[in-house]
XYZ file of C-alpha atoms in Angstrom:
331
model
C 0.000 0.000 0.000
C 1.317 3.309 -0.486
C 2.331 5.870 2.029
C 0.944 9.046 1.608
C 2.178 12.061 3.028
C 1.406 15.756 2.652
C 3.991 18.823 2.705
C 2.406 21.825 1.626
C 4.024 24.796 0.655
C 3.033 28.471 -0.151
C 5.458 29.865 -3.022
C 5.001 33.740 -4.453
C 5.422 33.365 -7.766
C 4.703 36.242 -9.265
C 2.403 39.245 -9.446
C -0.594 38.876 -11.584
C -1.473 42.718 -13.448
C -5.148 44.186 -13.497
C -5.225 45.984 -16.924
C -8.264 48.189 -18.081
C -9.294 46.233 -20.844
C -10.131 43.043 -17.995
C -13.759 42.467 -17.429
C -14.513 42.603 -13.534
C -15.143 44.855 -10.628
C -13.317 46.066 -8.316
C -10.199 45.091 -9.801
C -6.888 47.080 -8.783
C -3.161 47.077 -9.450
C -2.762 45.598 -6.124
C -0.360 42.693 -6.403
C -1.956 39.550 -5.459
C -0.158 36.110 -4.211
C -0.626 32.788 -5.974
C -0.881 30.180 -3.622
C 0.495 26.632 -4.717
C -0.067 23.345 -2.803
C 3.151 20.605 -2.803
C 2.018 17.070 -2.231
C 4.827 15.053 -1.545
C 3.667 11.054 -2.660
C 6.235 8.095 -1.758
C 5.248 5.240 -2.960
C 7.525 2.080 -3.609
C 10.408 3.742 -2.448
C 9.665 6.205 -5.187
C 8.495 9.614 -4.194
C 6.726 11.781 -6.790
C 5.835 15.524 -6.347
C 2.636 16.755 -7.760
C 2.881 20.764 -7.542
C -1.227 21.940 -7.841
C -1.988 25.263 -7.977
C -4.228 27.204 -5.863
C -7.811 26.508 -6.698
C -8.779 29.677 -5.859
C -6.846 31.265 -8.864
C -9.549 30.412 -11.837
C -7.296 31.144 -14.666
C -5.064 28.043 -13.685
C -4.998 25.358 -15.865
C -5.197 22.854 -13.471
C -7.825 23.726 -11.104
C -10.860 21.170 -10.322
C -12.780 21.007 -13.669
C -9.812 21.783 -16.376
C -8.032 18.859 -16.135
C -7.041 17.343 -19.767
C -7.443 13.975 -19.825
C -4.898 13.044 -22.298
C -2.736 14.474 -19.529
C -0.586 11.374 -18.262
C 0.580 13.613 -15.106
C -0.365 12.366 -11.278
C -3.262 13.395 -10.021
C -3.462 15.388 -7.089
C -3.784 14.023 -3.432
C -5.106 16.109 -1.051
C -5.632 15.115 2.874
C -8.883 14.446 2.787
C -8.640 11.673 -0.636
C -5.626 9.893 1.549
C -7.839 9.544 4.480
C -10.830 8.047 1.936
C -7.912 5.582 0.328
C -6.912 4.173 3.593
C -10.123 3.543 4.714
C -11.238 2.182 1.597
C -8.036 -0.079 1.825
C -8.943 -1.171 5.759
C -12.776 -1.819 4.148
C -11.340 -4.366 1.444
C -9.639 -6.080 4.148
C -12.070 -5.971 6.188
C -14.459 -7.583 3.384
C -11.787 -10.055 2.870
C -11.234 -11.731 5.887
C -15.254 -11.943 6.173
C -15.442 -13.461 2.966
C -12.441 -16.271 3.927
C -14.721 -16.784 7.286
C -17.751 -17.762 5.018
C -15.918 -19.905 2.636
C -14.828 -21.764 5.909
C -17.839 -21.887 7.198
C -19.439 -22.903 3.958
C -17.168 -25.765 3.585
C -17.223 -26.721 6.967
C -21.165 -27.171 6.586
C -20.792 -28.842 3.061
C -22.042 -32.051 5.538
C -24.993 -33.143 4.641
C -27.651 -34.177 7.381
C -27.838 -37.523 6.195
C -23.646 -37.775 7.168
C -24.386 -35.743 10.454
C -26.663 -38.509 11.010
C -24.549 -41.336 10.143
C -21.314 -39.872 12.230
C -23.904 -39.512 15.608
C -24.354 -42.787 15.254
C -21.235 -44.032 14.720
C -20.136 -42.397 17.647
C -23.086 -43.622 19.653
C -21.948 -47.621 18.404
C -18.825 -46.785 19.466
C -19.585 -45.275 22.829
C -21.820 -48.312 23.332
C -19.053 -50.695 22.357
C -16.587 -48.739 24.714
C -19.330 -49.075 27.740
C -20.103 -52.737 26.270
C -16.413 -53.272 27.241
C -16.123 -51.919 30.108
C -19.265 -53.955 31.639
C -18.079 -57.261 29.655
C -14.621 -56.812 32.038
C -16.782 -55.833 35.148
C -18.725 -58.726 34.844
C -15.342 -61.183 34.504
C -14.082 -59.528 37.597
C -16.760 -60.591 39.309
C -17.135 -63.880 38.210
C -13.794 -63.893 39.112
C -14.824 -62.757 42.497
C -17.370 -65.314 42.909
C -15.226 -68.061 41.905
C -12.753 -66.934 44.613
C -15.787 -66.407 47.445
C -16.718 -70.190 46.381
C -13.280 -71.553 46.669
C -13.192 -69.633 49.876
C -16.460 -71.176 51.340
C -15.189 -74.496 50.261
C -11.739 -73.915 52.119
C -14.041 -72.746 55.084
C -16.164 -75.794 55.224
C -13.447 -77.897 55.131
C -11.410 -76.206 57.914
C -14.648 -75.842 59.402
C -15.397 -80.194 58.866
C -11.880 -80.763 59.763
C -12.105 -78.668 63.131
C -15.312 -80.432 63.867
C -13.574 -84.217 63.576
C -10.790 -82.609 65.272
C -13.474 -81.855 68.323
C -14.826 -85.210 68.305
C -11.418 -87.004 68.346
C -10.508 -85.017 71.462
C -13.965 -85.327 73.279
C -13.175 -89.382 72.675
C -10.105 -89.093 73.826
C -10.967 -87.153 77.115
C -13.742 -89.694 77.464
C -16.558 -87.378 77.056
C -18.971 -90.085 75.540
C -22.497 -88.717 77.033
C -25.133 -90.614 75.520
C -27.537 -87.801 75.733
C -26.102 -85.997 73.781
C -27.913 -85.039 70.177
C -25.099 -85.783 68.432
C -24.021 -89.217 70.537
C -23.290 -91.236 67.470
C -20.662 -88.756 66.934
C -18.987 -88.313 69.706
C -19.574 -92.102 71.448
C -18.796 -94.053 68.140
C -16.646 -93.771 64.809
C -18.247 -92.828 61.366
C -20.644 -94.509 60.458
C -21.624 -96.240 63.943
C -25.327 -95.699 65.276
C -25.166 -95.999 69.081
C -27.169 -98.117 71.572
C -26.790 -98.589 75.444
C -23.397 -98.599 75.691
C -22.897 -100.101 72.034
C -21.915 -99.069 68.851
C -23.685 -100.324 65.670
C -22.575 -100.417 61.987
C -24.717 -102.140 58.813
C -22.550 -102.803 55.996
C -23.300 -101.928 52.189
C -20.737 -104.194 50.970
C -21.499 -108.147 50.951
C -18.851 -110.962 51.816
C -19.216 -114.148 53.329
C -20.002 -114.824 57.014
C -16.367 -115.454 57.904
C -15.209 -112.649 55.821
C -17.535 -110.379 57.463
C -16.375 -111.741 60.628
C -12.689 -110.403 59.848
C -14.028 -107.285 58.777
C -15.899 -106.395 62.276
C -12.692 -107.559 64.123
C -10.437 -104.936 62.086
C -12.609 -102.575 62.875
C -12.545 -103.352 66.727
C -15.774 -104.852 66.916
C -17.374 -108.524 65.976
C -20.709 -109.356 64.517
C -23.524 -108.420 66.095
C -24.804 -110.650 69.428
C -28.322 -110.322 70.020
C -29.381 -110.117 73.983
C -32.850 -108.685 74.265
C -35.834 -107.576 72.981
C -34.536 -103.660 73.309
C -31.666 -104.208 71.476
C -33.577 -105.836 68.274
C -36.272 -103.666 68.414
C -33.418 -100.897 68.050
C -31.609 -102.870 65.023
C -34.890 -102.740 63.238
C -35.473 -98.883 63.724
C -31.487 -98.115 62.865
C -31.489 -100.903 59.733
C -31.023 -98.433 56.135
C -33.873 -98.985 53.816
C -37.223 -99.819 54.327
C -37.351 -103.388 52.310
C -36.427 -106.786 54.216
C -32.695 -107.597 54.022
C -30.336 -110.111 55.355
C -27.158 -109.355 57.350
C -24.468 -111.889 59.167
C -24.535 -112.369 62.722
C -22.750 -113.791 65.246
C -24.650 -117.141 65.488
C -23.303 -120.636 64.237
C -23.227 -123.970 65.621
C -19.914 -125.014 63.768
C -19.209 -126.625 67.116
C -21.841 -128.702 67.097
C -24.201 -129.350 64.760
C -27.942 -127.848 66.049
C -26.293 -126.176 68.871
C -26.674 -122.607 67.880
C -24.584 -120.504 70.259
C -23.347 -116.443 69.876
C -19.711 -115.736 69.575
C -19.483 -115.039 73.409
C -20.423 -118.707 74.043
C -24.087 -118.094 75.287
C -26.559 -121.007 73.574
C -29.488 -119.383 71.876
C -32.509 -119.290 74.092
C -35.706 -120.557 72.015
C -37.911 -119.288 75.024
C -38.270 -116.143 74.145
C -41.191 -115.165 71.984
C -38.777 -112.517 69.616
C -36.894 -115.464 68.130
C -38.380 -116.880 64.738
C -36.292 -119.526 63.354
C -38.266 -120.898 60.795
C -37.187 -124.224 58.784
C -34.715 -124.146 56.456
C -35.258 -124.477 52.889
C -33.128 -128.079 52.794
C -34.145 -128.835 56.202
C -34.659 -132.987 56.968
C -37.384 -132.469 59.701
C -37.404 -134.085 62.763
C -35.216 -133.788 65.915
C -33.972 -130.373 64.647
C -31.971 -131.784 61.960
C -30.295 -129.316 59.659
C -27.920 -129.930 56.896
C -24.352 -130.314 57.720
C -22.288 -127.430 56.623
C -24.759 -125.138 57.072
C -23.394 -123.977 59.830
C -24.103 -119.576 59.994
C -26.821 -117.859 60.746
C -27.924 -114.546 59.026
C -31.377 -112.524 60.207
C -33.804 -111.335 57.515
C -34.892 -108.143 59.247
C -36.628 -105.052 58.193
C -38.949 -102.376 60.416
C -41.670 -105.022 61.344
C -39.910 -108.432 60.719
C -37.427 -110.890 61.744
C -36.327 -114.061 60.683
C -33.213 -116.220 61.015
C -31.585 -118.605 58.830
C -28.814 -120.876 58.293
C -26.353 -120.586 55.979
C -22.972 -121.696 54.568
C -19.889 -120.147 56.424
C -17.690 -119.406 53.520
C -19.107 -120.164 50.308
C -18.582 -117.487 48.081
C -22.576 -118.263 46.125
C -23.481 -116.551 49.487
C -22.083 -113.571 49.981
C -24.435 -111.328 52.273
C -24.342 -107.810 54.658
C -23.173 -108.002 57.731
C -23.843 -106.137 61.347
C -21.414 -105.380 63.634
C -20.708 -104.216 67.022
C -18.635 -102.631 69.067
C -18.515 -101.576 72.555
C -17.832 -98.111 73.809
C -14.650 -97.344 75.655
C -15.191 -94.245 76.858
């Protein structure tokens, strides 16, 4: 842009003469000065000096109005037209920035609603998948939780199991057997074991013969089962698993003599009282109480309302049956 500047100068340059023959009042011989205006223009490192007469003196050729228009020469610049440049100049940039603001604006909204649309809801999907995340790891932390809080409670219930057998073991060893107590089975006999005046009970699920169910009461510090009284057989039937009849070994057998049933402590079995059933055997002679050699154990078909006893071969492997055992209590 160029830099305008004004240096005006007055200049007498001459006196201007008043003859007769001039047309106008008042005129005089007075000498009268002609005012010129220097306007000093730099532009482009260039400065150019337009000299412009006064405008007041009509007879000037170059005053407003005269100027020749084949006349190349630089037009005059006066204040005033300088200020009116500039601020046309600050106006055009002023207009131009504006317009660069709409063309960015114009482009910027070039988007059409249907692509507003679609980018909303691409940023919705992937908000959701972000949040879909987020909940999909939540969700393995706690199952990850849980499965810890289960391990936990199984830990617990086996300390908890193992300080409970712990408890027992010591109340048996002090000798704390009180048998009423709820939990007397418990404490007063091993697992398993049903307790009965001073007895422990235990009803196989396994089957072997009579003399291998023998061995297997004796390991466990017990024999089969010895049947005194009406009390105690009224209590095998409540205590027997099931409801069905089954049989189980005893400790009956007259392998010392043949009809001479006697229990494993040596007492003979007593026919007198009512509870006994013995009922003939399937292969039995008749007569004097004759039964089959060999046939020399005796297993009880009992259930909740019945009893029955039998003989049976000791160690045939054809009969293989349950067995009860008993066991005293030590404590």
């Amino acid at each position: 842009m160029a830099a305008i500047y004004s240096n005006v100068k007055f200049k007498n340059k001459g006196v201007r003469e008043t003859g007769d023959g001039e047309s106008g009042e008042g005129s005089s011989n007075t000498n009268d000065e002609i005012i010129y205006s220097e306007v000093r223009i730099v532009q482009s490192d260039k400065t150019v000096v337009v000299t412009t007469p006064n405008a007041a003196d009509p007879s000037h050729p170059n005053r407003p109005g005269s100027h020749d228009p084949a006349d190349s020469s630089p037009e005059a610049v006066t204040p005033a037209l300088a200020k009116q440049r500039l601020l046309l100049c600050c106006l055009c940039a002023v207009l131009f920035a504006a317009g660069l603001i709409v063309t960015v604006l114009y482009v910027l909204g070039k988007i059409s609603p249907e692509e507003k649309f679609v980018s909303e809801k691409v940023k919705i999907i992937e908000q959701l998948q972000t949040e879909n995340t987020n909940l999909n790891t939540t969700l393995e932390e706690k199952g990850k939780i849980i499965d810890q809080l289960q391990t936990e409670n199984t830990n617990l219930n086996t300390t908890l199991k193992e300080r409970d057998d712990k408890i027992k073991q010591l109340e048996k060893e002090k000798g704390t057997c009180d048998p009423k107590s709820q939990n007397v089975d418990e404490i007063c006999c091993a697992v398993g074991w049903k307790y009965f005046s001073g007895k422990c009970y235990f009803f196989s699920g396994d089957t072997k013969t009579w003399i291998a169910s023998r061995d297997e009461c004796l390991a466990a510090g017990g024999d089969l089962v010895i049947i005194s009284s009406l009390e105690e057989l009224d209590f095998l039937k409540r205590s027997k698993p099931g409801s069905g009849r089954e049989h189980y070994w005893i400790g009956l057998s007259d392998a010392v003599k043949e009809g001479d049933w006697r229990w494993l402590d040596g007492t003979k079995l007593n026919n007198t009282p009512r509870y006994w059933k013995v009922p003939e055997p399937d292969n039995w002679k008749g007569g004097n109480n004759e039964y089959p050699e060999g046939e020399n154990c005796s297993d009880m078909e009992i259930s909740s309302s019945h009893f029955s006893l039998y003989d049976r071969l000791c160690d045939e492997q054809i009969v293989n049956l349950k067995r009860v055992c008993e066991a005293k209590v030590s404590k």
